């Protein structure tokens, strides 16, 4: 009992050090699941490195990860925290173990989640280097990825699925996404593998798309690469058909693979 008390007290002090806001019960519930002791330690490490100044509320609660708002020394941040006891861990393992970049990792749950977090950070960097607009990764620690906040004054930019567009803007955004898929494929050797209206953010200032959520992105060498690319193509065509855009998957595929 005493040991547990001590543990709780330690977590509470770590929380205080991070000045985690506990405004509503919703984000409290989230914190119970996500902010286990190792995660708190890693967050604290990031705050000692002066990457995180203050943790804010939850932006999103997903299947494998939660995204939080935070403040850095100079800018707003998004903090993506992968849960270590994630339910879809088996799927993660299949992506990771077939990726030639991650051949030497141990296959425990923790190690796979840590490798996954690193992989997302690397993929975001590769995408950006290829000219794709994606959030800038600013640091990672075990299961925590820190990135540029896509939004202003604590308000995140909308997902593509939550924004109404006229046909002209939709066409322009579609073409930009196709450009990005082509750059990802030919310049970064990456296939997003979960591309949809959920993982495309729209910058409301200029209606430009921003590609997010790249943990599962794979290189062309991955045995399922073609299948993943085809699925991405179909998702994008399905979504934009509501704006009257018509193109065959084959035509879009050849655009993406053109040098
Ligand atoms: N850098 C960011 N800035 C602002 N909001 C973000 C950022 N990254 C993610 N989000 C928000 O959080 C949601 C979930 O993030 P995502 O990376 O797609 O994780 P998941 O694996 O849970 O789908 C996104 O749909 C988006 O609304
Ligand atoms: Mg997502």
mmCIF file of C-alpha atoms and ligand atoms in Angstrom:
data_model
loop_
_atom_site.group_PDB
_atom_site.id
_atom_site.type_symbol
_atom_site.label_atom_id
_atom_site.label_comp_id
_atom_site.label_asym_id
_atom_site.label_seq_id
_atom_site.Cartn_x
_atom_site.Cartn_y
_atom_site.Cartn_z
ATOM 1 C CA UNK A 1 0.000 0.000 0.000
ATOM 2 C CA UNK A 2 2.734 2.361 0.964
ATOM 3 C CA UNK A 3 4.620 1.650 -2.237
ATOM 4 C CA UNK A 4 1.548 2.423 -4.311
ATOM 5 C CA UNK A 5 1.002 5.698 -2.462
ATOM 6 C CA UNK A 6 4.527 6.695 -3.239
ATOM 7 C CA UNK A 7 4.053 5.790 -6.868
ATOM 8 C CA UNK A 8 0.864 7.856 -7.114
ATOM 9 C CA UNK A 9 2.512 10.776 -5.413
ATOM 10 C CA UNK A 10 5.389 10.582 -7.867
ATOM 11 C CA UNK A 11 3.000 10.569 -10.812
ATOM 12 C CA UNK A 12 1.200 13.549 -9.304
ATOM 13 C CA UNK A 13 4.408 15.527 -8.975
ATOM 14 C CA UNK A 14 5.364 14.677 -12.548
ATOM 15 C CA UNK A 15 1.933 15.859 -13.615
ATOM 16 C CA UNK A 16 2.433 19.080 -11.714
ATOM 17 C CA UNK A 17 5.819 19.611 -13.251
ATOM 18 C CA UNK A 18 4.240 19.354 -16.655
ATOM 19 C CA UNK A 19 1.334 21.498 -15.537
ATOM 20 C CA UNK A 20 -1.052 19.125 -17.236
ATOM 21 C CA UNK A 21 -4.425 20.759 -17.380
ATOM 22 C CA UNK A 22 -7.208 18.663 -15.952
ATOM 23 C CA UNK A 23 -10.202 20.701 -16.899
ATOM 24 C CA UNK A 24 -12.758 18.200 -18.048
ATOM 25 C CA UNK A 25 -13.421 14.624 -17.049
ATOM 26 C CA UNK A 26 -13.096 13.511 -20.663
ATOM 27 C CA UNK A 27 -9.448 14.342 -20.939
ATOM 28 C CA UNK A 28 -8.957 12.945 -17.446
ATOM 29 C CA UNK A 29 -10.251 9.598 -18.633
ATOM 30 C CA UNK A 30 -7.879 9.789 -21.565
ATOM 31 C CA UNK A 31 -5.003 10.567 -19.251
ATOM 32 C CA UNK A 32 -5.700 7.469 -17.174
ATOM 33 C CA UNK A 33 -5.203 5.316 -20.259
ATOM 34 C CA UNK A 34 -2.312 7.150 -21.807
ATOM 35 C CA UNK A 35 -0.310 8.723 -19.053
ATOM 36 C CA UNK A 36 1.061 5.627 -17.411
ATOM 37 C CA UNK A 37 4.195 6.047 -15.395
ATOM 38 C CA UNK A 38 6.740 5.378 -18.172
ATOM 39 C CA UNK A 39 4.889 7.757 -20.492
ATOM 40 C CA UNK A 40 4.910 10.455 -17.802
ATOM 41 C CA UNK A 41 8.621 9.911 -17.349
ATOM 42 C CA UNK A 42 9.214 10.304 -21.072
ATOM 43 C CA UNK A 43 7.072 13.444 -21.149
ATOM 44 C CA UNK A 44 9.057 14.805 -18.264
ATOM 45 C CA UNK A 45 12.269 14.022 -20.137
ATOM 46 C CA UNK A 46 10.986 16.024 -23.107
ATOM 47 C CA UNK A 47 10.177 18.904 -20.799
ATOM 48 C CA UNK A 48 13.688 18.785 -19.285
ATOM 49 C CA UNK A 49 15.073 18.939 -22.829
ATOM 50 C CA UNK A 50 12.973 22.086 -23.192
ATOM 51 C CA UNK A 51 10.977 20.630 -26.080
ATOM 52 C CA UNK A 52 7.663 20.694 -24.186
ATOM 53 C CA UNK A 53 6.839 23.622 -21.891
ATOM 54 C CA UNK A 54 3.248 22.811 -21.014
ATOM 55 C CA UNK A 55 0.841 20.015 -21.841
ATOM 56 C CA UNK A 56 -2.664 20.918 -22.945
ATOM 57 C CA UNK A 57 -5.855 19.016 -23.662
ATOM 58 C CA UNK A 58 -6.664 16.111 -25.955
ATOM 59 C CA UNK A 59 -7.052 16.812 -29.678
ATOM 60 C CA UNK A 60 -7.857 13.255 -30.697
ATOM 61 C CA UNK A 61 -8.307 9.782 -29.262
ATOM 62 C CA UNK A 62 -7.486 7.131 -31.843
ATOM 63 C CA UNK A 63 -7.157 3.375 -31.979
ATOM 64 C CA UNK A 64 -3.425 3.290 -31.276
ATOM 65 C CA UNK A 65 -2.535 6.801 -30.244
ATOM 66 C CA UNK A 66 -3.788 9.968 -28.604
ATOM 67 C CA UNK A 67 -2.884 13.419 -29.809
ATOM 68 C CA UNK A 68 -2.541 16.295 -27.346
ATOM 69 C CA UNK A 69 -2.035 19.984 -27.661
ATOM 70 C CA UNK A 70 1.098 21.375 -26.018
ATOM 71 C CA UNK A 71 3.230 24.470 -25.861
ATOM 72 C CA UNK A 72 6.888 24.493 -26.814
ATOM 73 C CA UNK A 73 9.412 27.220 -26.072
ATOM 74 C CA UNK A 74 8.559 29.019 -29.294
ATOM 75 C CA UNK A 75 5.505 27.448 -30.838
ATOM 76 C CA UNK A 76 2.391 25.378 -30.427
ATOM 77 C CA UNK A 77 2.916 21.607 -30.587
ATOM 78 C CA UNK A 78 1.020 18.419 -31.255
ATOM 79 C CA UNK A 79 2.095 15.507 -29.049
ATOM 80 C CA UNK A 80 1.180 12.080 -30.372
ATOM 81 C CA UNK A 81 1.365 9.397 -27.706
ATOM 82 C CA UNK A 82 1.180 5.769 -28.786
ATOM 83 C CA UNK A 83 -0.352 3.509 -26.184
ATOM 84 C CA UNK A 84 1.951 0.673 -25.261
ATOM 85 C CA UNK A 85 -0.900 -1.719 -24.582
ATOM 86 C CA UNK A 86 -2.395 -1.048 -27.982
ATOM 87 C CA UNK A 87 -5.014 -3.497 -29.197
ATOM 88 C CA UNK A 88 -3.922 -3.421 -32.842
ATOM 89 C CA UNK A 89 -0.379 -4.344 -31.943
ATOM 90 C CA UNK A 90 -0.419 -7.447 -34.185
ATOM 91 C CA UNK A 91 -1.107 -5.309 -37.241
ATOM 92 C CA UNK A 92 1.746 -2.994 -36.262
ATOM 93 C CA UNK A 93 4.082 -5.949 -36.020
ATOM 94 C CA UNK A 94 3.293 -7.036 -39.585
ATOM 95 C CA UNK A 95 4.113 -3.576 -40.948
ATOM 96 C CA UNK A 96 7.321 -3.234 -38.963
ATOM 97 C CA UNK A 97 8.824 -6.703 -39.379
ATOM 98 C CA UNK A 98 8.468 -6.565 -43.161
ATOM 99 C CA UNK A 99 10.129 -3.161 -43.408
ATOM 100 C CA UNK A 100 13.828 -3.512 -44.301
ATOM 101 C CA UNK A 101 14.567 -0.416 -42.204
ATOM 102 C CA UNK A 102 13.469 -2.189 -39.021
ATOM 103 C CA UNK A 103 15.037 -5.626 -39.281
ATOM 104 C CA UNK A 104 16.998 -5.544 -36.057
ATOM 105 C CA UNK A 105 14.442 -4.587 -33.448
ATOM 106 C CA UNK A 106 13.336 -6.909 -30.689
ATOM 107 C CA UNK A 107 9.763 -8.018 -31.027
ATOM 108 C CA UNK A 108 8.309 -7.141 -27.651
ATOM 109 C CA UNK A 109 5.251 -4.933 -27.581
ATOM 110 C CA UNK A 110 7.155 -1.974 -26.152
ATOM 111 C CA UNK A 111 9.964 -2.214 -28.677
ATOM 112 C CA UNK A 112 7.563 -2.381 -31.590
ATOM 113 C CA UNK A 113 5.648 0.660 -30.370
ATOM 114 C CA UNK A 114 8.924 2.568 -29.877
ATOM 115 C CA UNK A 115 10.112 1.602 -33.376
ATOM 116 C CA UNK A 116 6.729 2.592 -34.781
ATOM 117 C CA UNK A 117 7.024 6.058 -33.202
ATOM 118 C CA UNK A 118 10.529 6.496 -34.677
ATOM 119 C CA UNK A 119 9.273 5.286 -38.016
ATOM 120 C CA UNK A 120 6.523 7.901 -38.072
ATOM 121 C CA UNK A 121 9.036 10.629 -37.278
ATOM 122 C CA UNK A 122 11.382 9.429 -40.049
ATOM 123 C CA UNK A 123 8.544 9.112 -42.547
ATOM 124 C CA UNK A 124 7.357 12.663 -41.845
ATOM 125 C CA UNK A 125 10.900 13.916 -42.384
ATOM 126 C CA UNK A 126 11.286 11.965 -45.640
ATOM 127 C CA UNK A 127 7.962 13.263 -46.899
ATOM 128 C CA UNK A 128 8.911 16.859 -46.123
ATOM 129 C CA UNK A 129 12.315 16.453 -47.779
ATOM 130 C CA UNK A 130 10.524 15.252 -50.910
ATOM 131 C CA UNK A 131 8.442 18.445 -50.964
ATOM 132 C CA UNK A 132 5.261 17.106 -49.387
ATOM 133 C CA UNK A 133 3.556 19.340 -46.855
ATOM 134 C CA UNK A 134 3.423 17.377 -43.581
ATOM 135 C CA UNK A 135 3.883 18.377 -39.928
ATOM 136 C CA UNK A 136 7.519 18.895 -38.966
ATOM 137 C CA UNK A 137 8.704 16.288 -36.447
ATOM 138 C CA UNK A 138 10.414 18.098 -33.565
ATOM 139 C CA UNK A 139 11.565 15.246 -31.387
ATOM 140 C CA UNK A 140 10.589 11.859 -30.094
ATOM 141 C CA UNK A 141 11.061 9.870 -26.930
ATOM 142 C CA UNK A 142 10.083 6.204 -26.843
ATOM 143 C CA UNK A 143 6.298 6.190 -27.536
ATOM 144 C CA UNK A 144 5.946 9.980 -27.854
ATOM 145 C CA UNK A 145 6.226 11.996 -31.057
ATOM 146 C CA UNK A 146 6.385 15.785 -30.916
ATOM 147 C CA UNK A 147 5.456 17.689 -34.023
ATOM 148 C CA UNK A 148 4.466 21.051 -35.372
ATOM 149 C CA UNK A 149 0.881 21.937 -34.432
ATOM 150 C CA UNK A 150 -1.324 22.301 -37.496
ATOM 151 C CA UNK A 151 -3.626 25.025 -36.302
ATOM 152 C CA UNK A 152 -3.699 28.416 -34.681
ATOM 153 C CA UNK A 153 -4.312 29.606 -31.128
ATOM 154 C CA UNK A 154 -5.091 26.129 -29.793
ATOM 155 C CA UNK A 155 -7.589 25.420 -32.588
ATOM 156 C CA UNK A 156 -6.497 22.573 -34.890
ATOM 157 C CA UNK A 157 -7.063 22.851 -38.630
ATOM 158 C CA UNK A 158 -9.923 20.668 -39.939
ATOM 159 C CA UNK A 159 -9.608 17.261 -41.519
ATOM 160 C CA UNK A 160 -10.534 17.100 -45.216
ATOM 161 C CA UNK A 161 -13.704 15.186 -44.250
ATOM 162 C CA UNK A 162 -14.946 18.103 -42.127
ATOM 163 C CA UNK A 163 -14.651 20.881 -44.646
ATOM 164 C CA UNK A 164 -17.184 21.758 -47.352
ATOM 165 C CA UNK A 165 -15.549 22.718 -50.634
ATOM 166 C CA UNK A 166 -16.765 24.095 -53.921
ATOM 167 C CA UNK A 167 -15.876 22.030 -56.982
ATOM 168 C CA UNK A 168 -13.059 24.292 -58.072
ATOM 169 C CA UNK A 169 -11.279 24.173 -54.701
ATOM 170 C CA UNK A 170 -11.906 20.436 -54.463
ATOM 171 C CA UNK A 171 -10.237 19.928 -57.845
ATOM 172 C CA UNK A 172 -7.224 22.003 -56.822
ATOM 173 C CA UNK A 173 -6.868 20.098 -53.543
ATOM 174 C CA UNK A 174 -7.249 16.783 -55.349
ATOM 175 C CA UNK A 175 -4.484 17.712 -57.801
ATOM 176 C CA UNK A 176 -2.201 18.730 -54.948
ATOM 177 C CA UNK A 177 -2.828 15.426 -53.188
ATOM 178 C CA UNK A 178 -1.979 13.579 -56.413
ATOM 179 C CA UNK A 179 1.265 15.615 -56.640
ATOM 180 C CA UNK A 180 2.055 14.623 -53.065
ATOM 181 C CA UNK A 181 1.317 10.934 -53.682
ATOM 182 C CA UNK A 182 3.665 11.082 -56.678
ATOM 183 C CA UNK A 183 6.417 12.842 -54.695
ATOM 184 C CA UNK A 184 6.015 10.375 -51.849
ATOM 185 C CA UNK A 185 6.300 7.444 -54.229
ATOM 186 C CA UNK A 186 9.065 8.616 -56.562
ATOM 187 C CA UNK A 187 11.155 10.908 -54.320
ATOM 188 C CA UNK A 188 10.652 9.549 -50.796
ATOM 189 C CA UNK A 189 10.065 5.902 -51.774
ATOM 190 C CA UNK A 190 7.019 5.906 -49.500
ATOM 191 C CA UNK A 191 3.476 4.704 -49.769
ATOM 192 C CA UNK A 192 1.269 6.305 -47.129
ATOM 193 C CA UNK A 193 -0.864 3.176 -46.689
ATOM 194 C CA UNK A 194 -3.643 4.912 -44.732
ATOM 195 C CA UNK A 195 -4.427 7.859 -46.946
ATOM 196 C CA UNK A 196 -7.992 9.121 -46.642
ATOM 197 C CA UNK A 197 -10.067 12.193 -45.800
ATOM 198 C CA UNK A 198 -9.178 11.523 -42.129
ATOM 199 C CA UNK A 199 -5.427 11.840 -42.589
ATOM 200 C CA UNK A 200 -5.444 14.928 -44.771
ATOM 201 C CA UNK A 201 -5.652 18.259 -42.955
ATOM 202 C CA UNK A 202 -6.703 21.439 -44.748
ATOM 203 C CA UNK A 203 -4.957 24.719 -44.023
ATOM 204 C CA UNK A 204 -7.918 27.127 -44.035
ATOM 205 C CA UNK A 205 -5.676 30.095 -44.937
ATOM 206 C CA UNK A 206 -4.951 28.828 -48.442
ATOM 207 C CA UNK A 207 -6.979 25.592 -48.672
ATOM 208 C CA UNK A 208 -3.789 23.564 -49.008
ATOM 209 C CA UNK A 209 -3.751 19.893 -48.029
ATOM 210 C CA UNK A 210 -1.334 18.638 -45.378
ATOM 211 C CA UNK A 211 -0.618 14.912 -45.089
ATOM 212 C CA UNK A 212 -0.495 13.430 -41.561
ATOM 213 C CA UNK A 213 -0.386 10.073 -39.765
ATOM 214 C CA UNK A 214 2.582 8.311 -41.372
ATOM 215 C CA UNK A 215 3.378 5.609 -38.828
ATOM 216 C CA UNK A 216 2.194 2.876 -41.159
ATOM 217 C CA UNK A 217 3.781 4.252 -44.363
ATOM 218 C CA UNK A 218 5.996 1.679 -46.107
ATOM 219 C CA UNK A 219 8.671 1.654 -48.791
ATOM 220 C CA UNK A 220 8.166 0.050 -52.206
ATOM 221 C CA UNK A 221 10.119 -3.001 -51.033
ATOM 222 C CA UNK A 222 7.371 -3.950 -48.589
ATOM 223 C CA UNK A 223 5.615 -7.101 -49.904
ATOM 224 C CA UNK A 224 2.185 -5.425 -49.670
ATOM 225 C CA UNK A 225 3.292 -2.079 -51.104
ATOM 226 C CA UNK A 226 1.271 -2.341 -54.347
ATOM 227 C CA UNK A 227 -1.885 -3.351 -52.498
ATOM 228 C CA UNK A 228 -1.494 -0.413 -50.060
ATOM 229 C CA UNK A 229 -0.926 2.039 -52.918
ATOM 230 C CA UNK A 230 -4.012 0.759 -54.722
ATOM 231 C CA UNK A 231 -6.070 1.168 -51.556
ATOM 232 C CA UNK A 232 -4.838 4.770 -51.095
ATOM 233 C CA UNK A 233 -5.743 5.515 -54.715
ATOM 234 C CA UNK A 234 -9.232 4.075 -54.296
ATOM 235 C CA UNK A 235 -9.827 5.985 -51.051
ATOM 236 C CA UNK A 236 -8.911 9.306 -52.645
ATOM 237 C CA UNK A 237 -10.989 8.665 -55.785
ATOM 238 C CA UNK A 238 -13.952 7.562 -53.686
ATOM 239 C CA UNK A 239 -13.815 10.714 -51.565
ATOM 240 C CA UNK A 240 -13.436 13.165 -54.435
ATOM 241 C CA UNK A 241 -16.141 11.547 -56.573
ATOM 242 C CA UNK A 242 -18.647 13.522 -54.464
ATOM 243 C CA UNK A 243 -17.221 16.654 -56.075
ATOM 244 C CA UNK A 244 -17.772 15.248 -59.549
ATOM 245 C CA UNK A 245 -14.172 14.154 -60.019
ATOM 246 C CA UNK A 246 -13.877 11.064 -62.162
ATOM 247 C CA UNK A 247 -10.699 9.150 -62.860
ATOM 248 C CA UNK A 248 -9.917 5.462 -63.114
ATOM 249 C CA UNK A 249 -7.635 3.967 -60.443
ATOM 250 C CA UNK A 250 -5.284 2.899 -63.268
ATOM 251 C CA UNK A 251 -4.927 6.455 -64.543
ATOM 252 C CA UNK A 252 -4.221 7.790 -61.070
ATOM 253 C CA UNK A 253 -1.720 4.982 -60.429
ATOM 254 C CA UNK A 254 0.205 5.826 -63.571
ATOM 255 C CA UNK A 255 0.290 9.516 -62.602
ATOM 256 C CA UNK A 256 1.704 8.627 -59.190
ATOM 257 C CA UNK A 257 4.356 6.334 -60.628
ATOM 258 C CA UNK A 258 5.464 8.769 -63.367
ATOM 259 C CA UNK A 259 8.916 10.214 -62.714
HETATM 260 N N1 LIG B 1 0.319 18.002 -36.032
HETATM 261 C C1 LIG B 1 -0.984 18.076 -35.765
HETATM 262 N N2 LIG B 1 -1.566 19.288 -35.533
HETATM 263 C C2 LIG B 1 -2.886 19.365 -35.270
HETATM 264 N N3 LIG B 1 -3.721 18.321 -35.209
HETATM 265 C C3 LIG B 1 -3.201 17.101 -35.425
HETATM 266 C C4 LIG B 1 -1.817 16.915 -35.712
HETATM 267 N N4 LIG B 1 -1.589 15.590 -35.877
HETATM 268 C C5 LIG B 1 -2.772 14.985 -35.703
HETATM 269 N N5 LIG B 1 -3.759 15.877 -35.434
HETATM 270 C C6 LIG B 1 -5.179 15.583 -35.206
HETATM 271 O O1 LIG B 1 -5.310 14.365 -34.504
HETATM 272 C C7 LIG B 1 -5.996 13.402 -35.305
HETATM 273 C C8 LIG B 1 -5.343 12.034 -35.127
HETATM 274 O O2 LIG B 1 -4.002 12.082 -35.546
HETATM 275 P P1 LIG B 1 -3.390 10.901 -36.412
HETATM 276 O O3 LIG B 1 -1.931 11.184 -36.602
HETATM 277 O O4 LIG B 1 -4.196 10.715 -37.651
HETATM 278 O O5 LIG B 1 -3.528 9.669 -35.423
HETATM 279 P P2 LIG B 1 -4.393 8.324 -35.489
HETATM 280 O O6 LIG B 1 -3.352 7.265 -35.697
HETATM 281 O O7 LIG B 1 -5.058 8.241 -34.186
HETATM 282 O O8 LIG B 1 -5.343 8.417 -36.651
HETATM 283 C C9 LIG B 1 -5.912 13.924 -36.727
HETATM 284 O O9 LIG B 1 -6.963 13.505 -37.523
HETATM 285 C C10 LIG B 1 -5.893 15.419 -36.529
HETATM 286 O O10 LIG B 1 -7.217 15.903 -36.433
HETATM 287 MG MG1 LIG B 2 -5.277 9.205 -38.490
#
